[in-house]
Coordinates of C-alpha atoms and ligand atoms in Angstrom, one line a residue:
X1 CA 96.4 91.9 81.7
X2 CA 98.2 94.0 84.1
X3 CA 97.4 93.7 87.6
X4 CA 96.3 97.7 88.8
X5 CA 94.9 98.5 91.7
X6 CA 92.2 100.8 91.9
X7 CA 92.9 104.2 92.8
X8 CA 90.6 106.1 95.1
X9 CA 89.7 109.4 94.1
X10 CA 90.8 110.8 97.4
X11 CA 94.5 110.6 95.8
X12 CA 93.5 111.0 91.9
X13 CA 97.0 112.1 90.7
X14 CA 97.5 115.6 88.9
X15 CA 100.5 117.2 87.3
X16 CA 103.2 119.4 88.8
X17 CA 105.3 121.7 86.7
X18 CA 108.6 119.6 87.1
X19 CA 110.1 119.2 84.0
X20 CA 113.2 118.2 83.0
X21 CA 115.3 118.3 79.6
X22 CA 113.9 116.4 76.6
X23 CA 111.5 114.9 78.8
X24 CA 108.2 115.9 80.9
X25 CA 108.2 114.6 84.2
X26 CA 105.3 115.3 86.8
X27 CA 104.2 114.0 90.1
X28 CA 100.6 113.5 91.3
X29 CA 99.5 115.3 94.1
X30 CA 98.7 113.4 97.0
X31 CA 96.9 114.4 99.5
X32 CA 99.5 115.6 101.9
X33 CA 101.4 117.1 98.3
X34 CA 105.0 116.2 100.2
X35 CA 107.9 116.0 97.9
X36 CA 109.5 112.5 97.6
X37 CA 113.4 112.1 97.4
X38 CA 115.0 109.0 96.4
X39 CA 119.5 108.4 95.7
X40 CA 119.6 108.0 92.4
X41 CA 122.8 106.1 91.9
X42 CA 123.4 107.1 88.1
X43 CA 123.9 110.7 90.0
X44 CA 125.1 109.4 93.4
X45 CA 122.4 111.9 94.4
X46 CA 119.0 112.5 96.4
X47 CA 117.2 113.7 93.6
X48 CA 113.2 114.4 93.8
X49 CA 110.8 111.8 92.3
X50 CA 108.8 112.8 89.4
X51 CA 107.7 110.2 87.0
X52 CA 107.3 110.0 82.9
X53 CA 103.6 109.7 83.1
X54 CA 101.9 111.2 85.2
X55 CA 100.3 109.5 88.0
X56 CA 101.9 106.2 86.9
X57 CA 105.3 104.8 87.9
X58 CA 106.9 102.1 86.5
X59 CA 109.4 99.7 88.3
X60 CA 111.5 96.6 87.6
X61 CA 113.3 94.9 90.1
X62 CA 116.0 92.0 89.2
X63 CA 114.7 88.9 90.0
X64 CA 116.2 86.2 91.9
X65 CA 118.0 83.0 90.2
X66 CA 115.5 80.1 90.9
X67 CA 118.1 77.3 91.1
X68 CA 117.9 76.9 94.9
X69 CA 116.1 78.6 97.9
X70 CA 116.4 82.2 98.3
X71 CA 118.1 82.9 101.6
X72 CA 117.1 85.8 104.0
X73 CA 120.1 88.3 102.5
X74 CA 118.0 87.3 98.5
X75 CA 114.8 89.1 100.0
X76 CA 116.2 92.0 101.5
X77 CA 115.9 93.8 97.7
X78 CA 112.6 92.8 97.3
X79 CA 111.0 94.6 100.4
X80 CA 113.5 97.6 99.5
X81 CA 111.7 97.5 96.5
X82 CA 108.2 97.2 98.1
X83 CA 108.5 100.2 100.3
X84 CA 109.5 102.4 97.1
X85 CA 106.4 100.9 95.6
X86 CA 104.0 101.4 99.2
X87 CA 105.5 105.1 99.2
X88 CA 104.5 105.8 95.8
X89 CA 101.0 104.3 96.4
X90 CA 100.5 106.3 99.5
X91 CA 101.2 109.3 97.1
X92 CA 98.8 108.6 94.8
X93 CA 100.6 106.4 91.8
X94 CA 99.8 103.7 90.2
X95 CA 102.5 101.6 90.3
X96 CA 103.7 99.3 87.8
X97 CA 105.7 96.5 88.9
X98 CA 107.9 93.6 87.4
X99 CA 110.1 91.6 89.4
X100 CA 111.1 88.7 86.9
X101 CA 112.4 85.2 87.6
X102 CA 115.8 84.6 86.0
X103 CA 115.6 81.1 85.1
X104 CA 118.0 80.3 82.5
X105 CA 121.6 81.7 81.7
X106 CA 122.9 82.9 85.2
X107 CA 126.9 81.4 85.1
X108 CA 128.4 80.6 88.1
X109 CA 130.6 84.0 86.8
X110 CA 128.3 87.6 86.4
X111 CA 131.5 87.4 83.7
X112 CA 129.8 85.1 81.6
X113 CA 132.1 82.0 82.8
X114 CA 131.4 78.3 84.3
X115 CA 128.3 76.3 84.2
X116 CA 124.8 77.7 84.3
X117 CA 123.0 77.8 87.6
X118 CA 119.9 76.2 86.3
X119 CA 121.5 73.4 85.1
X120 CA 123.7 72.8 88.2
X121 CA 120.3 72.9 90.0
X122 CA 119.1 70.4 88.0
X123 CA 122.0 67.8 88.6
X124 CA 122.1 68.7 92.0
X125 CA 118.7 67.5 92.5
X126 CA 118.7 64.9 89.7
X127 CA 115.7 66.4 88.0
X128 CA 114.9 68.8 85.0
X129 CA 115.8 72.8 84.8
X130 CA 112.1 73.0 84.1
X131 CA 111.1 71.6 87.5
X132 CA 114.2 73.4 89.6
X133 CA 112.9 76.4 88.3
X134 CA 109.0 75.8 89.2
X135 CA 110.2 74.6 92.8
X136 CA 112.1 77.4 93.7
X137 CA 109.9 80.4 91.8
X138 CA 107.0 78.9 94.0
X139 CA 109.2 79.0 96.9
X140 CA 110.6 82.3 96.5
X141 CA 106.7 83.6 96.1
X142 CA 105.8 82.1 99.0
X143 CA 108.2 83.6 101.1
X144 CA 107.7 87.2 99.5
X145 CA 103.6 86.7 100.5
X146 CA 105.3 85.6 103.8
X147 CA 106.9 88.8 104.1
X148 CA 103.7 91.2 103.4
X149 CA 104.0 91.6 100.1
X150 CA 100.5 91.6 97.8
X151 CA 102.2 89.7 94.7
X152 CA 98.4 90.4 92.4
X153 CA 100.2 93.6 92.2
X154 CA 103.5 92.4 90.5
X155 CA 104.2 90.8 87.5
X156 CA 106.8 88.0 87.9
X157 CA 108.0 86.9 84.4
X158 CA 110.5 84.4 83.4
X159 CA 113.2 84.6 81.2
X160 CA 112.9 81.3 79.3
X161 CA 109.2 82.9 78.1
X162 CA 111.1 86.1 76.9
X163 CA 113.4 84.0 74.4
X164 CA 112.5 85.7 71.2
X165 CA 112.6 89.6 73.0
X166 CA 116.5 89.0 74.0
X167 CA 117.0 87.6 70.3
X168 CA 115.5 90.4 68.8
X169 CA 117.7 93.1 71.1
X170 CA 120.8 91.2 70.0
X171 CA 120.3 91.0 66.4
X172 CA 119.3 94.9 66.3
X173 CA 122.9 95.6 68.7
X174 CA 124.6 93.5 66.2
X175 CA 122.8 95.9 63.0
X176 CA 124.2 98.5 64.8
X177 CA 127.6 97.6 65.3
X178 CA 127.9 96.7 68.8
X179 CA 128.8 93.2 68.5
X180 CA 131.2 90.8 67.8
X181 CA 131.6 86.7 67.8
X182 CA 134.2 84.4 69.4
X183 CA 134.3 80.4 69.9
X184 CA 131.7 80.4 72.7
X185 CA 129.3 83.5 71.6
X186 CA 128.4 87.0 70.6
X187 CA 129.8 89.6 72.9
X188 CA 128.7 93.5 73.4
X189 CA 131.9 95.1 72.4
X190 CA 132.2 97.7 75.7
X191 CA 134.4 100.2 73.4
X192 CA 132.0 100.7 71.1
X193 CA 129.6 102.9 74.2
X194 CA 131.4 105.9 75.6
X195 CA 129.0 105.7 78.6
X196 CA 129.8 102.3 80.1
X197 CA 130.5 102.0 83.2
X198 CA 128.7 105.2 84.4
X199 CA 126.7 103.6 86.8
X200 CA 128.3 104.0 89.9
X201 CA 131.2 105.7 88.9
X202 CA 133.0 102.3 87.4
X203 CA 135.2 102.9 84.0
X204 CA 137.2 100.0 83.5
X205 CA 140.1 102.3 83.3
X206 CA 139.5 103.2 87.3
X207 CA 139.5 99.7 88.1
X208 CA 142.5 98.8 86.1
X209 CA 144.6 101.8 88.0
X210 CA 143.1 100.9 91.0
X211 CA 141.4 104.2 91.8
X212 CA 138.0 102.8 92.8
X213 CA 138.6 103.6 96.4
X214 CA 135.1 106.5 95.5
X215 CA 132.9 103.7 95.4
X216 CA 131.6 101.0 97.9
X217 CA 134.7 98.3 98.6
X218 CA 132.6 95.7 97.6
X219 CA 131.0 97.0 94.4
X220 CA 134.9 97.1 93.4
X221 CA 135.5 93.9 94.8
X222 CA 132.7 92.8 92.1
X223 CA 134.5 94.6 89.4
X224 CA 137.9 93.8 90.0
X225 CA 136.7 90.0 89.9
X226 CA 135.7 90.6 86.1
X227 CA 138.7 91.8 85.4
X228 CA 140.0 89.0 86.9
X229 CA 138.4 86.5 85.1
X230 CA 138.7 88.2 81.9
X231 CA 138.7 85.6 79.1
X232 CA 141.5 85.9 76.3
X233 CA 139.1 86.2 73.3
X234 CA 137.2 89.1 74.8
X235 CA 138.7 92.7 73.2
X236 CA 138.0 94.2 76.4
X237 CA 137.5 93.3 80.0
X238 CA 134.3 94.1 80.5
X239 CA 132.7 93.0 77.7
X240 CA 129.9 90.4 78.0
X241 CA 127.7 87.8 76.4
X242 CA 124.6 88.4 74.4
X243 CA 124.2 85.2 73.3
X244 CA 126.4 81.4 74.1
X245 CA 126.5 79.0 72.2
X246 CA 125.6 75.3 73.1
X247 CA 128.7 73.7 73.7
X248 CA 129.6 71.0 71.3
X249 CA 130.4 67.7 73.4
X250 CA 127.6 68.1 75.8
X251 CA 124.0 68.6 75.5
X252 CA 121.7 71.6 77.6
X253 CA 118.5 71.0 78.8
X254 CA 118.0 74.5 77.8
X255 CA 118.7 75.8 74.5
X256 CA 117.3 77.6 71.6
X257 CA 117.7 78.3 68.2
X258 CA 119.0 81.8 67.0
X259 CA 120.4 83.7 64.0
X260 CA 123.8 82.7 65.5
X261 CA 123.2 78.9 66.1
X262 CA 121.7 76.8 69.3
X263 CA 122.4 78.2 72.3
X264 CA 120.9 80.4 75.1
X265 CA 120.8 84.1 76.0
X266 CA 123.2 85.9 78.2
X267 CA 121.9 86.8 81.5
X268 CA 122.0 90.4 81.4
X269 CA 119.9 90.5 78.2
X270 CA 117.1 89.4 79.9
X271 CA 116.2 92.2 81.9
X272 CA 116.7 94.6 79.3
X273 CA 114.0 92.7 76.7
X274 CA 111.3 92.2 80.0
X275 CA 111.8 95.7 80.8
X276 CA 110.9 96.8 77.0
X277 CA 108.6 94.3 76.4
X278 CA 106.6 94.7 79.7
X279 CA 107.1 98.1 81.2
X280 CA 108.3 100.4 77.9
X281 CA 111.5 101.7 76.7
X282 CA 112.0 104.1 79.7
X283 CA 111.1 103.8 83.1
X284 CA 111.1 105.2 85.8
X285 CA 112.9 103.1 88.3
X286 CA 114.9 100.1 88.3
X287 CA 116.3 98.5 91.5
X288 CA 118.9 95.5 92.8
X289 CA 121.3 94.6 94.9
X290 CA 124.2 96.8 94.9
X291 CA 126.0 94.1 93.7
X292 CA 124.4 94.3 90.0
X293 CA 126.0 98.0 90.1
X294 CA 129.4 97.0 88.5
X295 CA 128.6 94.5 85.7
X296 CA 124.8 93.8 85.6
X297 CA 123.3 97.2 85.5
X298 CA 126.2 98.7 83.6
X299 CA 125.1 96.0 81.0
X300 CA 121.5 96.2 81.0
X301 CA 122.3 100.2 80.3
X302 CA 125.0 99.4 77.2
X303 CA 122.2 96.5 75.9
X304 CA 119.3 98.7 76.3
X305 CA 120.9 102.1 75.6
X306 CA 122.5 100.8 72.6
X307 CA 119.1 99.5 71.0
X308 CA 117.3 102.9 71.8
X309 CA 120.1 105.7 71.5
X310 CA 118.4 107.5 75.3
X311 CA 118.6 106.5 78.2
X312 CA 116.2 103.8 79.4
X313 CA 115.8 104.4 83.2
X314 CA 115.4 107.6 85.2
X315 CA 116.2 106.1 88.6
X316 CA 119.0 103.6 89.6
X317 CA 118.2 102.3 93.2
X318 CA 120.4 100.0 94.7
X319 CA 120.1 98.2 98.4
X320 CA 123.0 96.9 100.4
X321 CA 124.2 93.0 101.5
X322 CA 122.6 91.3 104.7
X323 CA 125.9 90.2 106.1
X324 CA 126.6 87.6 109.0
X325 CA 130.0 88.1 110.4
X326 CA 130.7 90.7 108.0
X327 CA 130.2 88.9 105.5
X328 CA 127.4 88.8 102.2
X329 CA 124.9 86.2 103.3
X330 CA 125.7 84.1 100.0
X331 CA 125.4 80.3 99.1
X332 CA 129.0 80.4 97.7
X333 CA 130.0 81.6 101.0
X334 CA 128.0 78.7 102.7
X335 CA 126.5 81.1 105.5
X336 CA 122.8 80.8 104.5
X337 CA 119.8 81.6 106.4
X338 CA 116.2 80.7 105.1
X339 CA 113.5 82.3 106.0
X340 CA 112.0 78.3 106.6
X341 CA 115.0 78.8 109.3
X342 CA 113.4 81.6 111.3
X343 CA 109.8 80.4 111.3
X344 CA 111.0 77.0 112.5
X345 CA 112.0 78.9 115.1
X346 CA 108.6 80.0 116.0
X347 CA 109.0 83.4 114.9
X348 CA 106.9 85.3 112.8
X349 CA 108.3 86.1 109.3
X350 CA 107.2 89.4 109.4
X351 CA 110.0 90.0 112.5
X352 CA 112.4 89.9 109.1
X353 CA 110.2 92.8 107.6
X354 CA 110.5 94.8 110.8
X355 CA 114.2 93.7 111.3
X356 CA 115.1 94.9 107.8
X357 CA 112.6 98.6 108.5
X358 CA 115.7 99.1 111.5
X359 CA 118.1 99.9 109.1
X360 CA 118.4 102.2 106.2
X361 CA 118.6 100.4 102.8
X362 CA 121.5 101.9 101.9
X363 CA 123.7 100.3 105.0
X364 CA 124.1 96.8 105.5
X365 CA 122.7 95.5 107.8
X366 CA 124.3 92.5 110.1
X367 CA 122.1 89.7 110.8
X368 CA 122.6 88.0 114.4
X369 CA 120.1 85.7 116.0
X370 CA 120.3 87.5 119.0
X371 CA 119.8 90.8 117.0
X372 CA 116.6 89.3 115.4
X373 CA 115.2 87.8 118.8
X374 CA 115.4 92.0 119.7
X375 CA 113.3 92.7 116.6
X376 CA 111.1 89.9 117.1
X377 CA 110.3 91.0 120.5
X378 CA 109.8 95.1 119.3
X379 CA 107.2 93.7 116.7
X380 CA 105.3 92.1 119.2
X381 CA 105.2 94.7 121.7
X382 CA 104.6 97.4 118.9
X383 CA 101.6 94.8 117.6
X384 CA 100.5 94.7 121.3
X385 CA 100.4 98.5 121.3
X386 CA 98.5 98.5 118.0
X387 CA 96.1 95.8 119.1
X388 CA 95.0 98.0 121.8
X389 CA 94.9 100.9 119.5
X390 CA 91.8 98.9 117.3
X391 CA 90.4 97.6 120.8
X392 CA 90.1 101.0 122.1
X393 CA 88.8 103.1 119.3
X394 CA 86.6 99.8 118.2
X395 CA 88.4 100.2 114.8
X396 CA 87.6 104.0 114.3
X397 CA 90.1 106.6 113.0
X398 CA 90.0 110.2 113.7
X399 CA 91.6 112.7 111.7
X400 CA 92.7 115.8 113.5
X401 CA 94.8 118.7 113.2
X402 CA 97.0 117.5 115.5
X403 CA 97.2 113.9 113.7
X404 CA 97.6 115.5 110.5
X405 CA 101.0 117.5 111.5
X406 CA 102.1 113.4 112.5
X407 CA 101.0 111.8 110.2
X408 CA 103.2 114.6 107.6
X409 CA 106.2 114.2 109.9
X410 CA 106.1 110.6 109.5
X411 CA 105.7 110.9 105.5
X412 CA 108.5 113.1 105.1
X413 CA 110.7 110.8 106.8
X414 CA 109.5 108.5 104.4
X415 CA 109.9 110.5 101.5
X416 CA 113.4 111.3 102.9
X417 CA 114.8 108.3 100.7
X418 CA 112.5 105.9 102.7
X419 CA 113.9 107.1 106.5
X420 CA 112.6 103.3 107.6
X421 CA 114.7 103.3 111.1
X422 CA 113.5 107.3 111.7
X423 CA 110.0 106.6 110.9
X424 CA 109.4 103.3 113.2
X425 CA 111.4 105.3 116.1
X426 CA 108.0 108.2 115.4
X427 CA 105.4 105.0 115.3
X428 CA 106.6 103.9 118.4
X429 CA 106.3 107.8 119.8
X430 CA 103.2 108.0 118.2
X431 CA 101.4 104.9 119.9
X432 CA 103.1 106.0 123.6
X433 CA 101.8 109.5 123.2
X434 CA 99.3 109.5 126.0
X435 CA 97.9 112.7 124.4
X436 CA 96.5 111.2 121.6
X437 CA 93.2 109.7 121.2
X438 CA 93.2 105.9 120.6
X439 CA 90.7 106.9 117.2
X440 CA 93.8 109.2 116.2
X441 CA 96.5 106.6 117.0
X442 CA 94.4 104.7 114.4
X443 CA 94.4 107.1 111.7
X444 CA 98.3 107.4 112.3
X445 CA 98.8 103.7 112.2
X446 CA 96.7 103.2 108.4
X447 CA 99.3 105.8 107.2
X448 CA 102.1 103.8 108.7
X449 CA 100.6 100.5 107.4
X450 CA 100.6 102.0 104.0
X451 CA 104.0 102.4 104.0
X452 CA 106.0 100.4 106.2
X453 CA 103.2 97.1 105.9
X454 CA 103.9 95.3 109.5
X455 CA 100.3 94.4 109.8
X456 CA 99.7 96.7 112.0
X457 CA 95.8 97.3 111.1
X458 CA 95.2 93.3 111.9
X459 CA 98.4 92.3 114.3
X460 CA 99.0 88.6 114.3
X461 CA 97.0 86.5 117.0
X462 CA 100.0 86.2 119.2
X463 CA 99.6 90.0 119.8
X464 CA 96.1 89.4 121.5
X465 CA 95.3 89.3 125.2
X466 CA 93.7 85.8 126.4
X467 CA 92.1 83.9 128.8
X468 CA 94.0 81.5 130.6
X469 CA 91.6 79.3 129.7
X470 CA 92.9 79.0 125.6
X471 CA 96.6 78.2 127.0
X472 CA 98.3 75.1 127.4
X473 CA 97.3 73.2 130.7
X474 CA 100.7 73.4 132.2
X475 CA 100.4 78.0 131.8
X476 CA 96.7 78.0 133.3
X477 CA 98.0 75.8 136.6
X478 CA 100.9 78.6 137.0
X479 CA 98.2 81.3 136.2
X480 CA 95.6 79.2 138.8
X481 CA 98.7 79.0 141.7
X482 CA 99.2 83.2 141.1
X483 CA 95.6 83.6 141.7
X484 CA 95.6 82.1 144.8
X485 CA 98.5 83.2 146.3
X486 CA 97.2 86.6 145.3
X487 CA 93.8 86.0 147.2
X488 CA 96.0 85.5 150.5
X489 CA 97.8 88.0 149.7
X490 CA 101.5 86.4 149.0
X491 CA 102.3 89.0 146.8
X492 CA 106.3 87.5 147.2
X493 CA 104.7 84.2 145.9
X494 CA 102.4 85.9 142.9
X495 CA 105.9 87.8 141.9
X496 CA 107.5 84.2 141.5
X497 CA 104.9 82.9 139.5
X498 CA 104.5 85.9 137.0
X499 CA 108.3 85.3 136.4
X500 CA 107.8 81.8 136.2
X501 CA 105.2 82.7 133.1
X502 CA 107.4 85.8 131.9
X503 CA 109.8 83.1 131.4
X504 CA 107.1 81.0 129.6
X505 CA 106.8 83.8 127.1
X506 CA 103.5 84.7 128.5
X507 CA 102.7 88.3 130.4
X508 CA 99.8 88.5 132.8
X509 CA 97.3 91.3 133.3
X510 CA 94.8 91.8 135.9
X511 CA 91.7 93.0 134.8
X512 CA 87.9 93.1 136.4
X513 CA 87.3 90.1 134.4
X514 CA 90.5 87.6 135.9
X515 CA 93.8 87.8 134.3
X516 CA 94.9 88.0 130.7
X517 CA 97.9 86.8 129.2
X518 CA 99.8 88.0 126.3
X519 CA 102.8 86.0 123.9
X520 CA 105.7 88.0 124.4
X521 CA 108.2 85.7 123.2
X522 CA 108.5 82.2 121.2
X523 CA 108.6 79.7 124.6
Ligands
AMP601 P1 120.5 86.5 92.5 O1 119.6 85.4 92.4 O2 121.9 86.1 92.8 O3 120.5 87.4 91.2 O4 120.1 87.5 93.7 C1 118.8 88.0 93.8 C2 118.9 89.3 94.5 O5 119.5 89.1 95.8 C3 119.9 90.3 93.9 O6 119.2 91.6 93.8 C4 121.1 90.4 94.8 O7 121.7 91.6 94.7 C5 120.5 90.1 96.1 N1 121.4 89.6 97.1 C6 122.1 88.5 97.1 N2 122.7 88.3 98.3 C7 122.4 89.3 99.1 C8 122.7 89.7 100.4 N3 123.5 89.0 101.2 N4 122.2 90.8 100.9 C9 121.3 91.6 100.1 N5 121.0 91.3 98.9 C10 121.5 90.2 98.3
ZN602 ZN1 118.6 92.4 86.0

């Protein structure tokens, strides 16, 4: 059963007059009826949303391999992807989401070459694919929920439970002539579609001359690597496998029996069979790491394309690398951060959220510790701001005309190909605006909740003001010592002593009832 929220009928969706050839598309009207743009990267374009149904949106997002622990650069796509799907539910759609769980068939190559993660996993840790797989799917989930994301909303399937779909795609590519066998499997013969490689601009022929300099260096990088490792009984570089066969002197854990023999599915097929067998034969977005823009996406589009004869998505979003050093954060690389790593630290996870909201999905985005103890801090401070907000309008919200023009600034940035770093620059204006009403401030911050999700309805505990009374012993002496130098007036001495607790982390108040501290930093 598919998990759907229910809609309010505040934002029932309607239809707009958008059409397009061969197809109707149509957008529901929202409340504020703002138009939503979104870079399509099959155009290289801004191009305004308008779904195939109407009032209903359908997404897939490429999973992440569950052989080991997804670093902090693996969930970067993921909350990309959940501010396309927050921005669509602000306008009124139903959203239909898939992010599956690639657990099987991922080489160590995207070119189809060396061993299969799964079963590296599994030796690494001296235990079964089966198991590497449930560790690190339950892992990766937890870290998403970490990260503010409501997963009853998402369907996460796995490609081992989609066996029979990727058969079935295979068998009809190779009814239709696009296949062809060698020692080790059936390949998709890339001749045999004129279109491949329009995703991003890539033809094999601009790689091979060199002329890729139009796209991003390291999509090309990615591309050039295939070529690279192009295997001699492949008819053409980029052509990839459908299905591999077991190999003959050693035995898989996972492997299955097909039309062609035991073996296992080739990584790409699986997205195209969970996208048909879950979302339909055309949807409406699909989204990755712009590193699946070369050979993953170009192949899920030959797969899929190929089985239906029309195209199967309308629009191709792509995020860019969390780098350290300016480099990918990658575990080939070695340079791994977890997002275990940062809450070690005592920081919140959601500082990774609000860290990841500073930049615009499209640019990588550098990750530094001191650059993350900044964003850490701003979260705090901004959940301190929003704390008071709720405090002072005791959890009312006021809507106003004066609110309203805000609140439709802030949604066109938004719907300005999700404008993340422009629209927490307004929050921030919006909750210093000392003309505002704290009840306004509050009906701001539920529209910037619904689309940027920072918790900013319910900030964390550390954003609340408290008696000195809850703190460690050693913070209430310091807090004790200040008030009495204050009662004699050594106001050189109570200056000491609020450094002294600034440097604790802690900031201290005075208010008529005694002083009240807030967490402004891990101690
Ligand atoms: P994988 O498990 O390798 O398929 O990766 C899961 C997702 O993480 C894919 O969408 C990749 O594009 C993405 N990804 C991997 N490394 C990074 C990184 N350093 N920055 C951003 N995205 C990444
Ligand atoms: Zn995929």
């Amino acid at each position: 059963m598919w998990p759907f929220k229910k809609r309010s009928p505040a934002n029932a969706p309607g239809t707009l007059p958008h059409t397009s050839p061969g197809t109707s598309l149509s957008s529901p009207s929202s409340s504020l009826s703002l138009p939503l743009f979104f870079t399509n990267t099959l155009s290289g374009r801004k191009e305004q949303f308008a779904s195939l149904k109407p009032g209903i949106a359908t997404m897939y997002s490429c999973g992440f391999t569950v052989y080991s622990q997804a670093h902090i650069g693996n969930i970067r796509p993921y909350i990309f992807s959940d501010l396309i799907a927050r921005t669509l539910e602000a306008d009124g759609y139903h959203v239909r989401r898939v992010i599956n769980i690639t657990d099987v068939g991922h080489l160590v190559s995207d070119a189809d070459e060396g061993e299969d993660k799964m079963e590296m996993g599994a030796k690494r840790e001296g235990t079964t694919a089966e198991e590497i797989a449930s560790r690190y799917t339950n892992l990766f989930l937890q870290d998403l929920k970490q990260m503010n994301m409501n997963l009853d909303e998402i369907l996460f399937p796995r490609a081992t439970h989609y066996i029979q779909e990727q058969i079935a795609m295979a068998k009809t590519l190779e009814q239709k002539g696009y296949t062809y066998r060698t020692s080790d499997g059936i390949y998709f013969d890339t001749s045999k579609f004129p279109d491949y490689g329009k995703l991003g601009g890539i033809s094999d022929e601009a790689l091979k001359q060199g002329s890729a300099e139009t796209i991003h260096d390291q999509i090309a990088l990615a591309g050039r690597t295939r070529l690279k490792e192009h295997t001699s009984e492949k008819r053409n570089p980029a052509d990839f496998a459908l299905w591999k066969f077991s190999p003959r002197t050693t035995k898989r854990q996972q492997e299955w029996s097909s039309p062609w023999g035991l073996g296992f599915p080739g990584w790409h097929l699986e997205c195209s069979a969970m996208v048909r067998a879950l979302l339909g034969d055309t949807i409406d977005i699909h989204t990755g790491g712009i590193d699946h823009i070369p050979v993953h996406h170009n192949n899920e589009i030959a797969q899929s394309e190929g089985v239906l004869g029309h195209p199967f998505v309308h629009y191709w979003m792509h995020c860019a690398f969390l780098t350290i050093d300016g480099q990918k954060i990658s575990k080939s690389i070695g340079n791994t951060i977890y997002l275990s790593d940062i809450t070690e630290r005592g920081y919140h996870p959601l500082a990774l959220r609000y860290f990841f909201l500073q930049a615009h999905y499209s640019s990588s985005l550098s990750f530094t510790w001191e650059a993350f103890a900044g964003a850490s801090e701003a979260l705090q401070r901004l959940w301190r701001l929003a704390a008071n907000v709720q405090h002072e309008s005791k959890g009312e919200a006021k809507q106003s005309g004066k609110i309203l023009e805000c609140q439709k600034k802030f949604i066109r940035l938004m719907h300005d190909d999700l404008a993340t770093p422009q629209g927490v620059a307004y929050l921030w204006e919006i909750l210093r605006d000392e003309d505002l009403s704290p009840k306004e401030k509050n009906a701001f911050l539920q529209t910037a909740e619904a689309h940027l999700g920072l918790s900013l309805l319910a900030p964390p505990e550390s954003a609340r003001k408290r008696k000195p009374e809850e703190l460690p012993d050693d913070i209430q002496d310091l807090v004790r010592d200040r008030e009495k130098a204050r009662r004699v007036q050594d106001y050189a001495k109570s200056d000491t002593l609020r450094e002294k607790l600034k440097n604790r982390g802690y900031l201290v108040e005075d208010s008529p009832t005694g002083p009240l501290l807030t967490l402004i930093s891990k101690n």
